[in-house]
Amino acid sequence: MIPITVVDVRDAEDLVVEVLRSGAIAQGPMVKRFEDAFAAVSGTKHAIAVNNGTTALVAALQVLDLQPGDEVITSPFTFVATLNAILEAGATVRFADIRRDDFAIDPDAVAKTVTDRTKVLMPVHLYGQTADMGKLAPLAAERGLHVIEDSAQAVGASFEGKPAGSFGIGCFSLYATKNITTAEGGVITTDDDALADKLRVLRNQGMRARYQYEVAGHNYRMTDLHAAVGIPQLAKLDQLTAARQANAKRLSEGLAGTPGLDLPQVLPGREHVWHQYTVLVGPHAFLSRDELAAALTERGIGNGIYYPKIVFDYDCYAGHDLIPGARVEDFPVARAVSEQALSLPVHPHLTESDLDTIIETVREVLGA
């Protein structure tokens, strides 16, 4: 089987051993070292490490002091953590449809969705490419909205040279399958000194110093062990990204012209880091998306469906008070993409033989 992803953190062994031998494994100097390195990557003054990507989103919303009824606009095509974080923060969720070319929220749809209660715009930079921040950031500024970027899949990505996570408050995931991983972990990025200070207090049970409580806080801390896993990867992020980009280029060249298959695009001005290589299996393809996924699995090609439904289209969200009036049929692009999207292996550990096999197998089963 050619896997959809490979986790290799062997470079972290020396740092992990260093932490273990120190006898201090909770948040400490290794977390600070990781934060400094991450801030450099994100082009921001501050990077605040937390225990996972969902926590990053929740904390970013909490420090904005949202009130009941305040609205957050986000994408209906995303991992469920985006929605869960907004609900946990007690905000009202509004959705705007996506664009097919970048899988991200459509600025024109956002403009029609903003109300007097809207306080936050939360674009999702999906699959490793940013949303259209050239339109979304000015729209947010014009309407007086905070921007929280769900950058979980976009570490190292940029829009016109400006890194993901630097347009407002950036929220990153460091889960095991991400381009940079600490097994579990997250990071919040910002240039705002006051917000960074609030976030650091909030993640530490509301303490500025030991037993000096300033807010009702949480334990959102990252451990030095987790930070030690991530530091070597940040040091070689450019190398890892270049490998993903080369693999994506090879896939696009080899799959070009495959009947019924729409290939992912790198849009002008954007640096794509290829967390996933996601194709769309159109209605005129020889096989449906699900049939293609099954055929590839049978032939030893790992693949993934991210995501099979619109994010709120599950029974647990039906009738939720904080998701007013959301209906699947109101988001035709997101719905179509959820039925057609299929991700193929693009990770840095693929060999030339792997890439040839992926291309040949996809083309064969689709009748190319």
Short mmCIF file of C-alpha atoms in Angstrom, two decimals:
data_model
loop_
_atom_site.label_atom_id
_atom_site.label_comp_id
_atom_site.label_asym_id
_atom_site.label_seq_id
_atom_site.Cartn_x
_atom_site.Cartn_y
_atom_site.Cartn_z
CA MET A 1 0.00 0.00 0.00
CA ILE A 2 1.19 3.51 -0.88
CA PRO A 3 -0.12 5.42 2.17
CA ILE A 4 -1.98 8.71 2.01
CA THR A 5 0.45 10.08 4.60
CA VAL A 6 3.66 9.08 6.38
CA VAL A 7 4.76 10.28 9.82
CA ASP A 8 8.53 10.41 10.32
CA VAL A 9 9.81 12.31 13.36
CA ARG A 10 13.08 10.45 13.92
CA ASP A 11 15.01 13.72 13.66
CA ALA A 12 13.52 14.69 17.02
CA GLU A 13 15.13 11.87 19.00
CA ASP A 14 18.01 13.93 20.43
CA LEU A 15 15.77 16.77 21.58
CA VAL A 16 13.20 14.40 23.07
CA VAL A 17 15.94 12.62 25.01
CA GLU A 18 17.25 16.00 26.17
CA VAL A 19 13.84 16.84 27.60
CA LEU A 20 13.47 13.44 29.25
CA ARG A 21 16.87 13.71 30.89
CA SER A 22 16.09 17.20 32.15
CA GLY A 23 13.32 15.86 34.36
CA ALA A 24 11.08 18.80 33.37
CA ILE A 25 8.69 17.70 30.64
CA ALA A 26 5.79 20.18 30.92
CA GLN A 27 5.76 23.61 29.27
CA GLY A 28 9.22 25.12 29.51
CA PRO A 29 12.21 26.30 27.47
CA MET A 30 11.62 23.88 24.59
CA VAL A 31 8.13 25.31 24.05
CA LYS A 32 9.60 28.82 23.96
CA ARG A 33 12.18 27.66 21.42
CA PHE A 34 9.42 26.14 19.29
CA GLU A 35 7.31 29.30 19.52
CA ASP A 36 10.20 31.50 18.39
CA ALA A 37 10.84 29.25 15.39
CA PHE A 38 7.15 29.17 14.48
CA ALA A 39 6.82 32.95 14.70
CA ALA A 40 9.65 33.24 12.19
CA VAL A 41 7.82 30.88 9.80
CA SER A 42 4.51 32.70 10.17
CA GLY A 43 6.00 36.17 9.89
CA THR A 44 4.34 37.32 13.11
CA LYS A 45 5.57 38.86 16.36
CA HIS A 46 4.01 36.18 18.51
CA ALA A 47 3.38 32.44 18.33
CA ILE A 48 1.55 30.93 21.30
CA ALA A 49 1.78 27.14 21.52
CA VAL A 50 -1.26 25.23 22.79
CA ASN A 51 -2.26 21.60 23.14
CA ASN A 52 -4.12 21.17 19.81
CA GLY A 53 -5.51 23.00 16.81
CA THR A 54 -9.08 23.05 18.09
CA THR A 55 -7.88 24.72 21.28
CA ALA A 56 -6.13 27.33 19.12
CA LEU A 57 -9.45 28.25 17.49
CA VAL A 58 -11.37 28.25 20.77
CA ALA A 59 -8.80 30.42 22.55
CA ALA A 60 -8.60 32.86 19.64
CA LEU A 61 -12.36 33.34 19.83
CA GLN A 62 -12.39 33.57 23.63
CA VAL A 63 -9.93 36.46 23.82
CA LEU A 64 -12.15 38.54 21.51
CA ASP A 65 -14.78 38.67 24.28
CA LEU A 66 -17.69 37.74 22.03
CA GLN A 67 -21.19 38.23 23.42
CA PRO A 68 -24.25 35.99 22.98
CA GLY A 69 -25.64 36.53 19.48
CA ASP A 70 -22.33 37.63 17.99
CA GLU A 71 -21.76 35.90 14.66
CA VAL A 72 -18.78 34.16 13.10
CA ILE A 73 -18.79 33.55 9.34
CA THR A 74 -16.92 30.50 8.14
CA SER A 75 -16.83 27.79 5.48
CA PRO A 76 -19.35 24.93 5.31
CA PHE A 77 -16.62 22.73 3.78
CA THR A 78 -14.08 22.08 6.51
CA PHE A 79 -13.10 19.72 9.29
CA VAL A 80 -15.62 19.68 12.12
CA ALA A 81 -13.16 21.34 14.54
CA THR A 82 -13.86 24.68 12.85
CA LEU A 83 -17.54 24.46 13.72
CA ASN A 84 -17.03 22.89 17.14
CA ALA A 85 -14.69 25.69 18.22
CA ILE A 86 -17.23 28.38 17.34
CA LEU A 87 -19.97 26.55 19.21
CA GLU A 88 -17.72 26.06 22.25
CA ALA A 89 -17.00 29.79 22.30
CA GLY A 90 -20.75 30.43 22.40
CA ALA A 91 -20.93 32.35 19.13
CA THR A 92 -23.56 32.06 16.41
CA VAL A 93 -22.31 30.37 13.25
CA ARG A 94 -23.04 31.72 9.78
CA PHE A 95 -21.80 29.99 6.65
CA ALA A 96 -20.88 31.34 3.23
CA ASP A 97 -20.41 29.08 0.21
CA ILE A 98 -16.99 28.20 -1.18
CA ARG A 99 -15.25 28.52 -4.53
CA ARG A 100 -14.46 25.42 -6.52
CA ASP A 101 -11.00 26.59 -7.57
CA ASP A 102 -9.47 26.91 -4.09
CA PHE A 103 -12.01 25.01 -1.89
CA ALA A 104 -12.16 28.13 0.32
CA ILE A 105 -14.83 30.59 1.31
CA ASP A 106 -16.08 32.86 -1.49
CA PRO A 107 -15.56 36.58 -0.75
CA ASP A 108 -18.71 37.49 -2.69
CA ALA A 109 -20.75 35.05 -0.61
CA VAL A 110 -19.20 36.45 2.58
CA ALA A 111 -20.18 40.00 1.63
CA LYS A 112 -23.82 38.88 1.33
CA THR A 113 -23.71 37.05 4.67
CA VAL A 114 -22.40 39.83 6.93
CA THR A 115 -24.98 41.30 9.32
CA ASP A 116 -24.89 43.86 12.10
CA ARG A 117 -24.14 41.01 14.52
CA THR A 118 -21.16 39.67 12.59
CA LYS A 119 -17.92 40.07 14.56
CA VAL A 120 -15.50 37.52 13.10
CA LEU A 121 -14.58 36.22 9.67
CA MET A 122 -12.97 32.77 9.88
CA PRO A 123 -11.64 31.65 6.49
CA VAL A 124 -10.31 28.11 6.23
CA HIS A 125 -7.08 27.66 4.26
CA LEU A 126 -7.86 24.19 2.98
CA TYR A 127 -5.49 21.50 1.69
CA GLY A 128 -2.43 23.78 1.90
CA GLN A 129 -3.51 26.87 -0.07
CA THR A 130 -4.81 30.09 1.45
CA ALA A 131 -8.24 31.51 0.86
CA ASP A 132 -8.47 34.67 -1.24
CA MET A 133 -7.10 37.00 1.41
CA GLY A 134 -6.66 39.73 -1.20
CA LYS A 135 -10.43 40.17 -1.09
CA LEU A 136 -11.30 38.79 2.33
CA ALA A 137 -8.90 40.91 4.40
CA PRO A 138 -10.09 44.26 2.92
CA LEU A 139 -13.71 43.12 3.28
CA ALA A 140 -13.15 42.36 6.95
CA ALA A 141 -11.46 45.73 7.49
CA GLU A 142 -14.28 47.56 5.75
CA ARG A 143 -16.96 45.83 7.84
CA GLY A 144 -15.00 46.06 11.10
CA LEU A 145 -14.56 42.31 11.52
CA HIS A 146 -11.84 40.39 13.32
CA VAL A 147 -10.07 37.83 11.13
CA ILE A 148 -9.27 34.41 12.57
CA GLU A 149 -7.55 32.22 10.01
CA ASP A 150 -8.12 28.50 10.33
CA SER A 151 -4.64 27.69 9.07
CA ALA A 152 -4.62 24.12 10.37
CA GLN A 153 -3.45 22.76 7.00
CA ALA A 154 -1.45 25.72 5.76
CA VAL A 155 1.82 26.13 7.67
CA GLY A 156 4.24 27.75 5.23
CA ALA A 157 1.55 28.78 2.74
CA SER A 158 1.26 32.43 1.69
CA PHE A 159 -0.83 34.91 -0.27
CA GLU A 160 1.17 37.43 -2.31
CA GLY A 161 4.17 36.81 -0.07
CA LYS A 162 2.27 37.26 3.21
CA PRO A 163 2.23 34.04 5.27
CA ALA A 164 -0.91 32.24 6.33
CA GLY A 165 -1.65 33.20 9.92
CA SER A 166 -0.42 36.79 9.56
CA PHE A 167 -3.61 38.45 8.27
CA GLY A 168 -5.25 38.49 11.70
CA ILE A 169 -5.12 35.75 14.31
CA GLY A 170 -3.74 32.53 12.85
CA CYS A 171 -4.67 29.11 14.22
CA PHE A 172 -2.57 26.09 13.27
CA SER A 173 -2.87 22.37 13.97
CA LEU A 174 0.16 20.19 14.65
CA TYR A 175 -1.71 16.89 14.55
CA ALA A 176 0.19 13.76 13.49
CA THR A 177 -0.74 13.99 9.79
CA LYS A 178 -0.03 17.69 9.33
CA ASN A 179 2.94 19.06 7.35
CA ILE A 180 4.52 19.97 10.72
CA THR A 181 3.55 17.72 13.61
CA THR A 182 4.06 17.49 17.35
CA ALA A 183 1.70 14.47 17.51
CA GLU A 184 -0.91 16.71 19.14
CA GLY A 185 -0.52 20.45 19.36
CA GLY A 186 -1.51 23.82 18.01
CA VAL A 187 -0.23 27.37 17.59
CA ILE A 188 -1.88 30.79 17.62
CA THR A 189 -0.10 33.59 15.77
CA THR A 190 -0.63 37.33 16.05
CA ASP A 191 1.10 40.70 15.79
CA ASP A 192 -1.11 42.14 18.54
CA ASP A 193 0.85 42.40 21.81
CA ALA A 194 -2.26 42.70 23.97
CA LEU A 195 -3.97 39.67 22.41
CA ALA A 196 -0.79 37.61 22.73
CA ASP A 197 -0.58 38.49 26.41
CA LYS A 198 -4.23 37.51 26.98
CA LEU A 199 -3.69 34.21 25.17
CA ARG A 200 -0.65 33.31 27.28
CA VAL A 201 -2.57 34.02 30.49
CA LEU A 202 -5.66 32.18 29.27
CA ARG A 203 -3.75 28.98 28.37
CA ASN A 204 -2.16 28.84 31.84
CA GLN A 205 -5.31 28.54 33.98
CA GLY A 206 -5.66 32.33 33.90
CA MET A 207 -2.39 32.81 35.83
CA ARG A 208 0.10 35.54 35.02
CA ALA A 209 2.39 34.23 37.77
CA ARG A 210 1.92 31.34 40.16
CA TYR A 211 -1.40 31.80 41.99
CA GLN A 212 -1.83 35.24 40.44
CA TYR A 213 -5.16 34.66 38.66
CA GLU A 214 -6.45 37.30 36.26
CA VAL A 215 -9.17 35.48 34.29
CA ALA A 216 -11.08 32.23 34.47
CA GLY A 217 -8.61 30.32 32.34
CA HIS A 218 -7.88 26.85 31.03
CA ASN A 219 -5.04 24.37 30.75
CA TYR A 220 -4.23 24.84 27.07
CA ARG A 221 -0.49 24.32 27.48
CA MET A 222 1.85 22.41 25.17
CA THR A 223 4.53 20.20 26.76
CA ASP A 224 8.26 20.42 26.13
CA LEU A 225 8.10 16.84 24.83
CA HIS A 226 5.68 17.84 22.08
CA ALA A 227 7.69 20.95 21.23
CA ALA A 228 10.85 18.86 20.93
CA VAL A 229 9.16 16.74 18.26
CA GLY A 230 8.29 19.79 16.18
CA ILE A 231 11.48 21.86 16.31
CA PRO A 232 13.55 19.80 13.82
CA GLN A 233 10.67 19.81 11.35
CA LEU A 234 10.40 23.60 11.42
CA ALA A 235 14.11 23.75 10.64
CA LYS A 236 13.56 21.80 7.42
CA LEU A 237 10.10 23.12 6.50
CA ASP A 238 11.34 24.54 3.20
CA GLN A 239 12.79 21.17 2.24
CA LEU A 240 9.61 19.28 3.17
CA THR A 241 7.44 21.78 1.31
CA ALA A 242 9.61 21.64 -1.79
CA ALA A 243 9.22 17.85 -1.88
CA ARG A 244 5.44 18.14 -1.63
CA GLN A 245 5.41 20.76 -4.38
CA ALA A 246 7.53 18.59 -6.66
CA ASN A 247 5.25 15.62 -6.05
CA ALA A 248 2.15 17.70 -6.77
CA LYS A 249 3.68 18.96 -10.01
CA ARG A 250 4.47 15.41 -11.09
CA LEU A 251 0.92 14.26 -10.28
CA SER A 252 -0.63 17.15 -12.21
CA GLU A 253 1.56 16.52 -15.23
CA GLY A 254 0.79 12.80 -15.22
CA LEU A 255 -2.95 13.12 -14.58
CA ALA A 256 -3.58 15.97 -17.03
CA GLY A 257 -6.32 15.11 -19.49
CA THR A 258 -7.78 12.25 -17.44
CA PRO A 259 -11.48 12.17 -18.39
CA GLY A 260 -13.81 13.46 -15.68
CA LEU A 261 -11.00 14.51 -13.35
CA ASP A 262 -10.51 18.14 -12.29
CA LEU A 263 -7.02 18.69 -10.92
CA PRO A 264 -6.14 21.09 -8.08
CA GLN A 265 -4.88 24.54 -9.04
CA VAL A 266 -2.18 26.79 -7.67
CA LEU A 267 -3.86 30.17 -7.99
CA PRO A 268 -1.93 33.36 -8.87
CA GLY A 269 -0.02 34.90 -5.99
CA ARG A 270 -0.38 31.89 -3.72
CA GLU A 271 2.24 29.55 -2.32
CA HIS A 272 0.63 26.11 -2.04
CA VAL A 273 2.18 23.73 0.51
CA TRP A 274 0.12 20.69 -0.53
CA HIS A 275 -1.12 19.30 2.73
CA GLN A 276 -3.38 17.30 0.44
CA TYR A 277 -3.51 16.79 -3.34
CA THR A 278 -7.26 16.89 -3.88
CA VAL A 279 -8.93 16.13 -7.20
CA LEU A 280 -12.60 16.47 -8.08
CA VAL A 281 -14.23 13.44 -9.68
CA GLY A 282 -16.89 14.99 -11.88
CA PRO A 283 -20.31 13.57 -12.83
CA HIS A 284 -19.06 12.45 -16.26
CA ALA A 285 -16.12 10.43 -14.96
CA PHE A 286 -16.02 6.70 -15.70
CA LEU A 287 -16.36 6.02 -11.95
CA SER A 288 -17.95 8.01 -9.14
CA ARG A 289 -15.72 9.47 -6.42
CA ASP A 290 -16.57 6.66 -4.02
CA GLU A 291 -16.05 4.01 -6.69
CA LEU A 292 -12.68 5.50 -7.59
CA ALA A 293 -11.66 5.56 -3.91
CA ALA A 294 -12.59 1.89 -3.54
CA ALA A 295 -10.77 0.92 -6.75
CA LEU A 296 -7.59 2.70 -5.68
CA THR A 297 -7.68 1.12 -2.22
CA GLU A 298 -8.10 -2.32 -3.79
CA ARG A 299 -5.01 -1.63 -5.93
CA GLY A 300 -2.89 -0.46 -3.01
CA ILE A 301 -3.15 3.32 -3.48
CA GLY A 302 -3.98 5.16 -0.27
CA ASN A 303 -6.52 7.95 -0.59
CA GLY A 304 -8.80 10.05 1.56
CA ILE A 305 -12.17 11.77 1.38
CA TYR A 306 -11.81 15.13 3.14
CA TYR A 307 -14.74 15.80 3.70
CA PRO A 308 -17.73 13.59 2.82
CA LYS A 309 -20.42 16.02 3.96
CA ILE A 310 -20.98 19.70 4.55
CA VAL A 311 -19.69 20.33 8.07
CA PHE A 312 -23.07 20.78 9.79
CA ASP A 313 -24.85 17.97 7.89
CA TYR A 314 -24.85 15.54 10.82
CA ASP A 315 -27.64 14.69 13.24
CA CYS A 316 -25.76 16.13 16.23
CA TYR A 317 -26.02 19.64 14.73
CA ALA A 318 -29.64 19.46 13.58
CA GLY A 319 -31.66 22.24 15.14
CA HIS A 320 -28.68 23.63 17.08
CA ASP A 321 -29.55 27.07 18.45
CA LEU A 322 -26.19 28.54 17.41
CA ILE A 323 -26.50 27.36 13.78
CA PRO A 324 -29.66 29.22 12.74
CA GLY A 325 -31.21 28.51 9.36
CA ALA A 326 -28.30 26.56 7.84
CA ARG A 327 -29.48 24.21 5.10
CA VAL A 328 -27.33 22.02 2.88
CA GLU A 329 -29.06 23.19 -0.28
CA ASP A 330 -28.03 26.78 0.42
CA PHE A 331 -24.40 25.92 -0.36
CA PRO A 332 -24.40 24.28 -3.81
CA VAL A 333 -20.66 24.55 -4.45
CA ALA A 334 -19.71 23.12 -1.06
CA ARG A 335 -22.23 20.33 -1.52
CA ALA A 336 -20.91 19.40 -4.97
CA VAL A 337 -17.30 19.48 -3.78
CA SER A 338 -18.11 17.27 -0.77
CA GLU A 339 -19.49 14.68 -3.19
CA GLN A 340 -16.54 14.84 -5.60
CA ALA A 341 -13.36 15.55 -3.61
CA LEU A 342 -10.73 12.82 -3.31
CA SER A 343 -7.19 13.26 -1.99
CA LEU A 344 -4.22 11.32 -3.35
CA PRO A 345 -0.80 10.78 -1.72
CA VAL A 346 1.51 13.80 -2.04
CA HIS A 347 3.66 13.48 1.09
CA PRO A 348 7.47 13.99 0.96
CA HIS A 349 8.30 10.28 1.30
CA LEU A 350 6.90 9.22 -2.07
CA THR A 351 9.37 7.73 -4.53
CA GLU A 352 9.37 8.23 -8.28
CA SER A 353 8.06 4.70 -8.57
CA ASP A 354 5.23 5.54 -6.15
CA LEU A 355 4.25 8.57 -8.20
CA ASP A 356 4.31 6.58 -11.43
CA THR A 357 2.13 3.91 -9.86
CA ILE A 358 -0.40 6.46 -8.55
CA ILE A 359 -0.67 8.15 -11.95
CA GLU A 360 -0.88 4.93 -13.95
CA THR A 361 -3.47 3.42 -11.62
CA VAL A 362 -5.75 6.47 -11.56
CA ARG A 363 -5.64 6.77 -15.33
CA GLU A 364 -6.28 3.06 -15.79
CA VAL A 365 -9.32 2.83 -13.55
CA LEU A 366 -10.82 6.00 -15.08
CA GLY A 367 -10.39 4.63 -18.59
CA ALA A 368 -7.77 7.14 -19.75
#
